[in-house]
XYZ file of C-alpha atoms in Angstrom:
687
model
C 188.121 210.590 145.278
C 190.590 208.488 143.709
C 194.304 208.343 145.401
C 195.944 210.777 142.164
C 193.323 213.149 142.257
C 193.009 213.897 146.479
C 197.092 214.092 145.820
C 197.551 216.797 143.089
C 194.367 218.353 145.052
C 196.573 218.565 148.548
C 199.549 220.251 145.942
C 196.686 222.338 145.030
C 196.061 223.393 148.329
C 199.336 224.056 148.881
C 200.033 225.910 146.218
C 197.064 228.334 147.038
C 197.341 228.528 149.936
C 201.662 229.594 149.543
C 199.581 232.799 146.781
C 197.490 233.838 149.824
C 200.463 234.784 151.473
C 202.254 236.475 148.869
C 199.555 238.289 147.575
C 199.365 240.172 150.966
C 202.941 239.750 150.767
C 202.240 242.566 147.471
C 199.791 243.468 148.964
C 201.503 245.578 151.611
C 204.493 246.495 149.667
C 204.804 250.345 148.133
C 207.636 249.964 146.173
C 208.733 250.159 143.266
C 211.601 247.551 140.842
C 214.463 247.972 141.245
C 216.761 247.810 138.642
C 217.167 243.986 137.534
C 213.238 244.011 138.236
C 212.723 246.817 135.633
C 214.592 244.877 133.354
C 213.316 242.165 133.376
C 208.714 243.704 133.134
C 209.744 246.201 130.114
C 211.730 242.469 128.234
C 207.533 241.271 129.545
C 206.498 244.472 128.423
C 208.502 244.654 125.571
C 206.937 240.894 124.650
C 203.341 241.966 125.368
C 203.219 244.945 122.942
C 205.231 242.625 119.905
C 202.556 239.789 120.444
C 199.527 242.589 119.912
C 199.309 241.927 123.301
C 199.854 245.161 124.652
C 198.784 248.495 124.835
C 201.074 250.381 122.139
C 202.018 248.069 120.388
C 201.286 244.978 117.425
C 202.274 241.817 115.681
C 204.887 243.249 112.959
C 206.852 239.862 112.416
C 209.097 237.077 114.233
C 212.814 239.334 113.759
C 210.554 241.937 115.149
C 210.029 240.038 118.318
C 213.583 238.175 118.654
C 214.785 242.405 118.329
C 213.454 241.690 121.733
C 215.317 238.849 122.793
C 219.523 240.229 121.875
C 221.379 238.105 125.315
C 218.301 236.859 127.065
C 215.362 233.604 125.101
C 212.929 235.172 125.219
C 210.499 232.347 126.580
C 209.710 233.732 129.991
C 208.607 237.351 128.491
C 206.665 235.885 125.960
C 204.932 234.521 129.407
C 205.286 236.666 131.224
C 203.959 239.625 128.768
C 201.134 237.105 128.083
C 199.495 237.652 132.025
C 200.244 241.083 132.052
C 197.847 241.519 129.853
C 195.308 239.521 131.201
C 196.231 240.683 135.042
C 197.593 244.122 134.310
C 200.840 245.552 134.092
C 201.871 246.904 137.661
C 204.559 245.244 139.605
C 202.483 243.691 142.104
C 199.703 242.282 139.285
C 202.485 241.250 137.069
C 204.222 239.123 139.402
C 200.687 236.622 138.894
C 203.481 235.402 136.492
C 205.663 235.291 138.964
C 202.167 232.428 140.850
C 201.829 230.821 137.454
C 205.350 229.870 137.336
C 205.489 228.578 141.229
C 202.800 226.463 140.576
C 205.039 224.547 137.621
C 207.633 224.167 140.699
C 205.347 222.699 142.526
C 204.239 219.914 139.943
C 207.676 218.837 139.269
C 209.308 218.676 143.116
C 205.806 216.544 144.051
C 206.070 214.616 141.294
C 209.791 214.062 141.134
C 209.041 213.427 145.252
C 206.214 210.878 144.790
C 208.587 209.243 142.959
C 211.397 208.716 144.174
C 209.418 208.092 147.507
C 205.813 208.047 147.611
C 202.676 210.967 148.481
C 203.232 211.930 152.022
C 207.116 213.002 151.732
C 205.910 215.002 148.206
C 203.682 217.119 150.670
C 205.996 217.197 152.678
C 208.560 218.427 149.307
C 205.831 220.537 148.359
C 205.529 222.233 152.407
C 209.335 223.175 152.170
C 209.898 224.198 148.473
C 207.663 227.018 149.923
C 208.369 228.044 152.757
C 212.902 228.900 151.723
C 214.043 231.917 151.861
C 215.413 231.155 149.152
C 212.973 230.109 146.986
C 210.026 232.754 148.924
C 211.371 235.360 148.158
C 211.504 234.268 143.871
C 208.616 234.454 143.908
C 207.589 238.108 145.359
C 210.527 238.549 142.994
C 210.013 239.966 138.823
C 213.685 238.546 138.138
C 213.596 234.871 136.023
C 215.129 232.168 138.700
C 211.840 230.986 139.606
C 210.682 230.149 135.826
C 214.533 228.617 135.384
C 214.302 226.757 138.215
C 211.231 225.486 137.440
C 211.941 224.246 134.236
C 214.900 222.527 135.503
C 213.888 220.834 137.249
C 210.322 219.783 135.561
C 213.843 218.309 133.057
C 215.682 216.566 135.028
C 212.376 214.798 136.762
C 211.056 213.616 132.812
C 214.843 212.755 131.911
C 214.862 210.793 135.767
C 211.247 208.642 134.133
C 212.952 209.134 130.255
C 216.298 207.819 131.866
C 214.539 204.235 133.982
C 216.299 201.502 132.329
C 212.621 199.482 134.541
C 209.823 201.533 133.129
C 211.054 204.266 130.409
C 212.524 204.623 127.265
C 208.596 205.363 125.812
C 208.011 208.436 123.657
C 206.146 210.330 125.863
C 208.479 210.769 128.407
C 211.048 211.990 126.164
C 208.413 214.370 124.780
C 208.564 215.785 127.847
C 212.172 215.646 128.850
C 213.406 217.139 125.921
C 210.215 220.375 125.987
C 210.754 221.208 129.481
C 214.789 221.299 129.033
C 214.442 222.800 126.097
C 211.636 225.865 127.843
C 215.035 225.749 129.987
C 217.205 226.463 127.673
C 214.449 229.267 126.788
C 214.966 231.189 130.064
C 218.342 232.071 129.714
C 221.005 230.351 129.438
C 222.078 229.093 132.443
C 220.192 225.970 132.567
C 222.923 224.563 130.408
C 224.691 224.237 134.238
C 222.308 222.651 135.418
C 221.439 220.549 132.462
C 224.855 218.922 130.890
C 225.689 216.328 133.175
C 221.833 214.838 133.049
C 222.248 215.428 129.066
C 225.284 213.871 129.524
C 223.737 211.110 131.569
C 220.789 209.835 129.108
C 223.392 210.031 126.495
C 224.992 207.629 127.984
C 222.331 205.497 129.110
C 221.523 205.628 125.312
C 224.573 204.835 123.565
C 224.976 201.386 126.589
C 221.012 200.462 125.015
C 220.922 201.350 121.734
C 217.718 200.452 119.562
C 214.360 202.967 120.180
C 216.338 204.691 122.386
C 218.620 206.108 120.290
C 215.312 206.717 117.322
C 214.061 208.793 120.642
C 217.194 210.853 121.708
C 216.922 212.353 117.725
C 213.913 213.921 119.336
C 216.327 216.871 121.073
C 218.520 218.024 118.360
C 215.541 217.938 116.181
C 213.496 220.350 118.852
C 216.567 221.833 119.506
C 217.001 223.193 115.643
C 212.918 223.725 115.558
C 212.796 225.975 119.490
C 215.927 227.562 119.730
C 217.305 227.454 116.113
C 215.677 230.907 115.411
C 216.328 233.216 118.739
C 220.633 231.543 118.427
C 220.315 232.803 114.726
C 219.135 235.768 115.095
C 220.372 236.858 118.086
C 224.197 235.083 118.621
C 226.806 237.581 118.347
C 224.271 239.780 121.578
C 224.262 236.165 123.490
C 227.538 236.066 123.496
C 228.258 238.863 123.959
C 225.915 239.392 126.810
C 226.891 235.858 128.635
C 230.718 237.374 127.902
C 229.484 240.736 129.858
C 227.451 239.456 133.556
C 229.769 236.082 133.437
C 233.021 236.798 132.570
C 233.285 241.502 133.292
C 230.563 241.107 136.182
C 232.634 238.493 138.412
C 235.627 240.696 137.327
C 234.277 243.565 138.044
C 232.368 243.081 141.739
C 235.712 241.105 142.537
C 233.651 238.075 142.490
C 236.933 234.212 144.001
C 238.351 232.829 141.541
C 237.247 230.114 140.203
C 240.108 227.044 141.819
C 239.427 229.235 145.164
C 238.316 228.193 148.992
C 236.226 231.574 149.596
C 234.149 229.760 145.019
C 233.873 226.404 146.717
C 232.450 227.919 149.770
C 230.384 230.243 148.024
C 227.354 229.218 147.652
C 227.840 226.244 151.441
C 227.750 229.115 153.031
C 223.997 230.532 152.321
C 222.626 227.873 152.871
C 221.697 228.256 156.177
C 219.926 231.725 155.267
C 219.091 230.267 152.214
C 216.659 227.214 152.881
C 216.968 227.805 157.489
C 219.037 226.723 159.861
C 216.395 224.633 161.342
C 215.532 222.847 158.158
C 219.224 222.465 157.132
C 220.444 220.657 160.609
C 217.589 218.591 160.611
C 217.728 217.226 156.824
C 221.455 216.421 157.202
C 221.857 214.601 160.418
C 218.400 213.111 159.117
C 220.483 212.352 155.876
C 222.897 211.094 157.987
C 220.946 208.676 159.149
C 219.108 207.363 156.435
C 222.886 205.677 155.724
C 223.665 204.442 159.557
C 220.312 202.296 157.856
C 220.777 202.494 153.948
C 220.571 197.649 154.234
C 217.239 198.710 155.788
C 213.861 197.905 153.428
C 212.832 200.291 152.124
C 210.632 202.586 149.488
C 212.805 204.428 148.085
C 213.012 204.232 144.442
C 217.203 203.885 144.072
C 217.430 204.343 140.667
C 216.109 207.983 141.188
C 217.377 208.849 144.189
C 221.069 208.197 142.554
C 219.649 210.396 139.307
C 218.868 213.112 141.554
C 221.749 212.972 143.613
C 224.996 212.842 140.635
C 222.994 214.458 138.641
C 223.134 217.559 141.841
C 226.678 216.988 142.198
C 227.844 218.246 138.996
C 225.221 220.979 138.695
C 226.189 222.044 142.022
C 230.401 222.232 140.805
C 229.612 224.007 136.854
C 227.909 226.798 138.319
C 230.896 227.055 141.005
C 232.902 226.401 138.360
C 231.417 229.666 136.352
C 233.056 233.244 137.773
C 229.577 234.957 138.690
C 228.650 234.501 142.050
C 225.726 234.910 142.779
C 222.999 234.890 145.814
C 219.851 233.857 143.524
C 222.048 232.342 140.864
C 221.583 228.441 142.974
C 218.465 229.135 142.533
C 217.793 226.511 139.994
C 219.496 223.394 142.391
C 217.693 224.076 145.460
C 214.895 222.320 144.560
C 216.799 218.302 144.342
C 218.959 220.024 147.492
C 215.492 219.931 149.113
C 213.582 216.888 148.010
C 217.339 215.430 149.143
C 216.491 217.014 152.999
C 213.217 216.213 152.348
C 214.810 212.699 152.332
C 216.777 213.462 156.141
C 213.343 215.046 157.668
C 210.579 212.146 156.085
C 214.002 209.561 158.272
C 213.780 210.857 161.476
C 209.642 210.469 161.646
C 211.100 206.517 160.344
C 213.255 206.356 163.248
C 210.759 207.763 165.523
C 207.579 204.806 164.468
C 210.833 202.469 164.578
C 211.334 202.921 168.413
C 207.759 202.372 168.988
C 206.961 206.279 169.626
C 204.167 206.539 166.665
C 204.125 209.986 166.319
C 205.625 211.154 162.966
C 202.775 212.807 161.930
C 202.718 215.333 164.359
C 207.056 215.258 163.655
C 206.901 216.692 160.069
C 204.024 218.289 161.280
C 206.609 220.443 163.863
C 208.758 220.887 161.322
C 206.915 222.178 158.675
C 205.035 224.865 161.448
C 209.849 224.811 162.447
C 211.227 226.118 159.619
C 208.110 228.594 158.274
C 209.646 231.812 160.220
C 212.383 231.756 158.658
C 210.999 232.188 155.468
C 208.268 234.655 157.148
C 210.913 237.129 158.878
C 213.243 236.874 155.399
C 209.708 238.541 153.598
C 208.958 240.522 156.330
C 212.457 241.965 156.179
C 213.046 242.412 152.176
C 209.496 244.495 153.460
C 211.150 247.011 154.793
C 214.307 247.743 152.807
C 212.086 247.774 148.764
C 212.517 251.135 147.903
C 210.132 253.512 147.505
C 210.370 257.265 145.842
C 208.548 259.042 143.714
C 209.681 257.602 140.639
C 205.215 257.616 139.493
C 204.508 260.992 139.915
C 207.840 262.191 138.777
C 206.987 260.674 135.135
C 203.629 261.208 135.701
C 204.383 264.671 134.905
C 206.611 263.666 131.473
C 204.566 262.637 129.936
C 204.867 258.321 131.185
C 202.049 255.598 130.574
C 199.813 258.242 128.491
C 199.873 257.248 124.731
C 198.456 260.843 123.457
C 202.394 261.899 124.804
C 204.707 261.960 121.938
C 208.183 259.881 122.326
C 210.373 261.443 124.195
C 213.491 260.141 125.451
C 214.595 261.282 129.415
C 218.244 261.500 130.399
C 218.292 259.895 133.928
C 221.851 261.038 136.422
C 221.441 259.665 139.322
C 221.500 255.873 139.006
C 219.345 253.579 142.818
C 217.139 251.586 143.899
C 214.045 253.788 142.989
C 215.178 255.326 139.796
C 216.797 254.645 137.243
C 216.772 253.910 133.500
C 215.017 250.822 133.869
C 212.132 251.947 136.493
C 211.781 255.240 134.371
C 211.333 253.442 131.370
C 208.428 251.126 132.903
C 206.625 253.567 134.456
C 207.020 256.080 131.251
C 205.840 252.987 128.654
C 202.960 251.493 130.336
C 199.416 251.788 129.537
C 200.695 252.464 125.704
C 203.260 255.585 127.321
C 206.131 256.054 124.740
C 208.544 257.423 128.198
C 212.069 255.919 128.093
C 215.248 256.478 130.394
C 218.616 256.117 129.536
C 221.904 257.094 131.204
C 224.387 258.678 130.477
C 227.250 260.848 132.570
C 229.985 257.747 132.567
C 231.657 259.848 131.099
C 233.304 263.687 131.166
C 231.786 263.101 126.821
C 228.287 262.837 127.572
C 228.346 266.487 129.173
C 228.108 268.458 125.836
C 225.877 266.473 124.413
C 223.638 266.152 126.886
C 223.209 269.869 127.414
C 222.797 270.616 123.453
C 220.368 268.043 122.604
C 218.378 266.086 125.308
C 214.986 267.756 125.391
C 214.300 265.822 129.105
C 217.116 265.448 132.400
C 216.206 263.880 135.909
C 218.748 264.718 138.407
C 218.644 264.457 142.413
C 219.711 266.369 145.444
C 220.524 264.594 148.158
C 222.712 260.200 146.835
C 222.739 259.792 143.828
C 222.940 256.555 144.045
C 225.831 254.462 141.553
C 227.779 256.819 139.423
C 230.984 258.145 138.651
C 232.286 261.329 139.352
C 231.409 262.263 135.880
C 227.862 261.594 136.657
C 228.119 264.621 139.363
C 229.737 266.846 136.890
C 226.956 266.278 134.700
C 224.836 267.125 137.373
C 226.609 270.157 138.008
C 226.694 271.456 134.383
C 222.640 270.547 133.369
C 222.385 273.372 136.355
C 224.453 275.902 136.131
C 223.826 275.430 131.607
C 220.493 277.995 131.425
C 220.124 275.994 128.525
C 217.025 273.687 130.881
C 214.867 274.999 133.089
C 213.503 272.975 136.620
C 209.814 271.681 136.483
C 209.279 269.921 139.112
C 211.110 268.702 142.089
C 209.822 265.098 144.337
C 210.618 264.470 147.512
C 211.702 260.959 148.259
C 210.790 258.818 151.671
C 215.202 258.990 153.156
C 215.282 262.381 152.349
C 216.712 263.802 149.255
C 215.163 264.889 146.194
C 214.700 263.956 142.456
C 214.100 266.910 139.954
C 213.064 266.779 136.498
C 214.445 269.305 134.100
C 213.066 270.494 130.610
C 215.218 272.569 127.781
C 214.126 276.084 127.727
C 211.833 277.129 124.476
C 214.406 279.593 123.293
C 217.618 276.896 123.583
C 216.531 274.780 120.751
C 218.712 271.311 119.718
C 222.594 273.350 118.737
C 223.836 271.556 115.085
C 222.423 269.355 112.476
C 220.906 266.227 113.182
C 221.699 263.106 114.030
C 219.996 262.058 110.970
C 221.749 264.357 108.992
C 225.210 263.055 110.211
C 224.176 259.833 110.102
C 225.140 259.544 105.996
C 228.479 261.261 106.224
C 229.770 258.747 108.985
C 227.955 255.989 107.164
C 230.874 256.853 104.794
C 233.698 256.938 107.191
C 232.490 252.755 107.064
C 235.220 252.801 103.824
C 237.818 253.806 105.751
C 237.785 250.033 107.533
C 238.609 248.997 110.768
C 240.137 252.669 111.690
C 236.877 253.982 110.373
C 234.228 252.248 112.835
C 234.739 253.527 115.660
C 234.496 257.316 115.194
C 230.892 255.676 113.197
C 229.903 253.215 116.327
C 230.498 256.143 119.155
C 228.125 258.184 117.078
C 225.950 255.406 117.038
C 225.658 254.248 120.924
C 225.364 257.918 122.014
C 222.629 258.765 119.389
C 220.705 256.068 120.800
C 221.386 256.731 124.540
C 219.989 260.493 123.888
C 217.201 258.864 121.980
C 215.459 255.857 122.697
C 212.538 255.573 120.429
C 215.452 255.644 117.447
C 213.372 257.902 115.835
C 216.181 258.675 112.963
C 215.781 255.110 111.628
C 212.885 256.200 109.448
C 214.468 259.389 107.556
C 217.552 258.372 107.395
C 215.772 255.091 105.819
C 213.533 257.329 103.552
C 215.860 260.067 102.261
C 218.475 256.859 101.238
C 215.704 254.458 99.240
C 214.351 258.027 97.618
C 217.767 258.438 96.262
C 218.694 254.803 95.499
C 215.871 254.781 93.306
C 217.338 258.256 91.620
C 220.923 256.206 91.285
C 221.326 252.377 91.536
C 224.850 253.351 91.964
C 225.201 256.113 95.058
C 227.447 254.961 97.013
C 226.265 257.053 99.806
C 223.524 255.557 99.901
C 224.270 252.022 99.611
C 226.658 253.057 102.710
C 223.797 253.977 105.187
C 221.558 251.482 103.721
C 223.860 249.264 105.101
C 224.868 250.084 107.844
C 220.950 250.738 109.067
C 220.541 247.215 108.585
C 223.556 245.998 110.179
C 221.925 247.873 113.868
C 218.614 246.859 113.188
C 220.089 242.639 112.791
C 218.975 242.992 109.319
C 222.369 240.522 108.045
C 221.451 239.596 104.849
C 219.655 242.913 103.732
C 223.034 244.263 105.145
C 224.408 240.859 102.677
C 222.754 242.321 99.706
C 224.595 246.432 100.009
C 227.329 245.927 100.843
C 228.089 243.026 97.075
C 226.694 245.937 95.933
C 229.323 248.406 97.042
C 231.809 245.287 96.584
C 231.008 245.543 92.641
C 231.011 249.344 93.033
C 234.675 250.126 95.738
C 236.457 247.054 93.102
C 239.982 248.414 94.988
C 238.007 248.560 98.765
C 238.813 244.982 100.458
C 236.644 245.902 103.019
C 232.352 246.222 101.348
C 234.058 242.538 101.557
C 235.430 242.006 104.738
C 231.954 243.471 105.872
C 229.900 241.475 103.926
C 231.750 238.564 105.383
C 231.018 239.450 108.998
C 227.684 239.280 107.659
C 226.514 236.298 106.981
C 228.163 235.793 109.773
C 226.118 237.513 112.621
C 223.152 235.305 110.060
C 223.949 232.135 110.912
C 225.954 231.039 108.060
C 230.015 230.280 107.455
C 229.985 228.845 103.995
C 229.540 232.336 102.571
C 230.944 234.024 104.964
C 233.845 231.587 103.663
C 233.232 232.151 100.187
C 233.106 235.349 99.670
C 236.305 236.488 101.898
C 237.929 233.689 99.654
C 237.217 235.240 95.947
C 238.031 238.638 97.291
C 241.435 237.531 99.345
C 242.543 236.463 96.100
C 242.326 240.688 94.957
C 242.544 242.168 98.275
C 246.236 242.206 100.051
C 244.129 242.498 103.401
C 244.791 239.967 106.792
C 241.721 240.620 108.367
C 240.191 238.960 104.774
C 242.109 236.108 105.324
C 241.501 235.472 109.292
C 237.795 235.843 108.417
C 238.021 232.573 105.334
C 239.615 231.314 107.928
C 237.304 231.513 111.066
C 234.302 231.691 108.324
C 236.027 227.619 107.108
C 236.713 226.659 110.963
C 232.865 227.539 111.671
C 230.972 225.912 108.662
C 232.571 222.743 109.338
C 236.179 222.749 107.162
C 238.091 222.015 110.065
C 240.971 221.337 108.058
C 241.522 225.259 108.694
C 241.892 225.851 111.735
C 246.372 225.536 111.496
C 245.772 228.288 109.256
C 243.043 230.309 111.118
C 245.545 229.859 114.560
C 248.133 232.144 112.444
C 245.984 234.746 109.815
C 243.110 235.661 113.213
C 246.571 236.627 115.588
C 247.779 238.513 112.104
C 244.442 240.031 111.537
C 244.670 241.601 114.827
C 247.491 242.640 114.905
C 246.734 245.076 111.424
C 243.626 246.076 113.036
C 245.192 247.287 115.687
C 247.871 248.704 113.750
C 245.533 250.798 111.498
C 244.205 251.756 114.491
C 246.747 253.706 116.003
C 247.959 255.182 112.881
C 244.282 256.583 112.798
C 245.213 257.729 116.465
C 248.040 259.851 115.119
C 247.118 260.985 112.167
C 243.834 262.710 113.967
C 246.674 263.762 116.864
C 248.792 265.998 113.773
C 245.547 266.827 112.424
C 244.484 268.636 115.791
C 247.523 269.702 116.178
């Protein structure tokens, strides 16, 4: 057997042993996925269905596929959904994708480790990677950090190979690092924090060396446009909004420390003893000090690669620290680099002992691995006891979940606990082709009447309600006392209390007109401009919670289309179809309807404003600028002027920046004034 085969065979053996330990953990755990985990499982299920690989779905085109990832890129969900089609949809079965991502991480660590020092060093680094508590936990936690860590490590390793002045600059190398970097960005936007320093370093290398390096570097923008472009164009607005909520709003809500405070700078370092284990960390750090003291001694270290690793680790750590939102797992993509560095510290101690004439290097390293293992496995044992458990599956089954023959239905989930929430209700309700989804209402008192009037199924809790507001508790009492719902069944919880499933009584039909009947009149409200937007989107947002399947869209669309066939100038039908296109993220279709409304309503500035906005949403700032500029000549509307300037800047007309700095604040002021006037009129009407 060749040396290369022995090396990768050793890596495969490490992966196999780690995977066996993971499967044992999944066998022993009897819990259910909590909030984030269930959300990612739902995303994998959605993408598997969209690819036609899982029951209850089928291929409906690229736009339908891109609709499924409005906030987070789709690559991990596409892979996970494909694995789910082979392994099964239960949480422990779906977790096989985590084992595959872990295998990719070990390949990256092994390849980089062999490059840094040699095969033995690489095996030791792989051993540590499988044992540290943080990464061991991520192998058995259905979140995105394991694929993110794997692809970021792979990208940084291959960038190291390509940028190396001694043997880099080859086309096969640039293809590898480019595809790995883009794949990391297609898993999660936070890959930018890890890869930006390496990208800037690679740019510096390219500008210094020029020639074929410059030609190879052009592969990144070309491949980026091909792979990232479709998702970014389709979802850039929702992605920005989701990033803002995840990074800034979450930081404020959770009380994370200010980015420049001492608490922020020490936030992640203080976690390292728990994440890596005290033994591994202390021995590794002391070994690095010993290495520094012997830095002038001859060694087998690859100096370029070590500098590349250390600089990128430090820079990416700083960028991650400067991110306002803090979380234990957000540092995970940097841990493989840190482990490679700490492994070098362990290796240095072995070399020191060997230099002293005590040829104990191999026993020393083996003993080190054994000494590091209790930290990770004790953490896993603790997690077994902390896993959320409860009657979730039985409750969803009672509501018809996971049964393709049961009609689509929405369960209003009032409590929010790790063992029962809207996300895991949807996951269990949609397996095996099922069509039951969960939605959470009760965040404010305005939810109470719509639930009583229109909801068919409600889930309540007796005992701990979880992370819900007082309004949710009031909704709970209202459902119980209303006489509108009857209790179907009660399910006991392991730690006390229960959950109960409630169904609307047969003699209590849904009151008032359906949302499909009200939708055309709501759409007409768009003609009022800002004053009409809030009622429209407030009603739509509430309906999407009451009806998680958006079943109103098809009958509304058919009715409006039929009206247009009779009368192409039907304004109500045009507003209806335009709003439907906006809600479905179809900017081109919406633009066509708004263009028709511009013709039908020459004195109304808002069709042009909406048309400009949807063109911006469709990544077409040139069309948005043209529409706004032409309309602004006929309407003295500050919003049109601002849209023209803003679109122009985004289209490359940098000379419009000064105008945009004036017009955008003026437009905001104008919109606020219109909203205040509308609110005053409504108050006077109500009085």
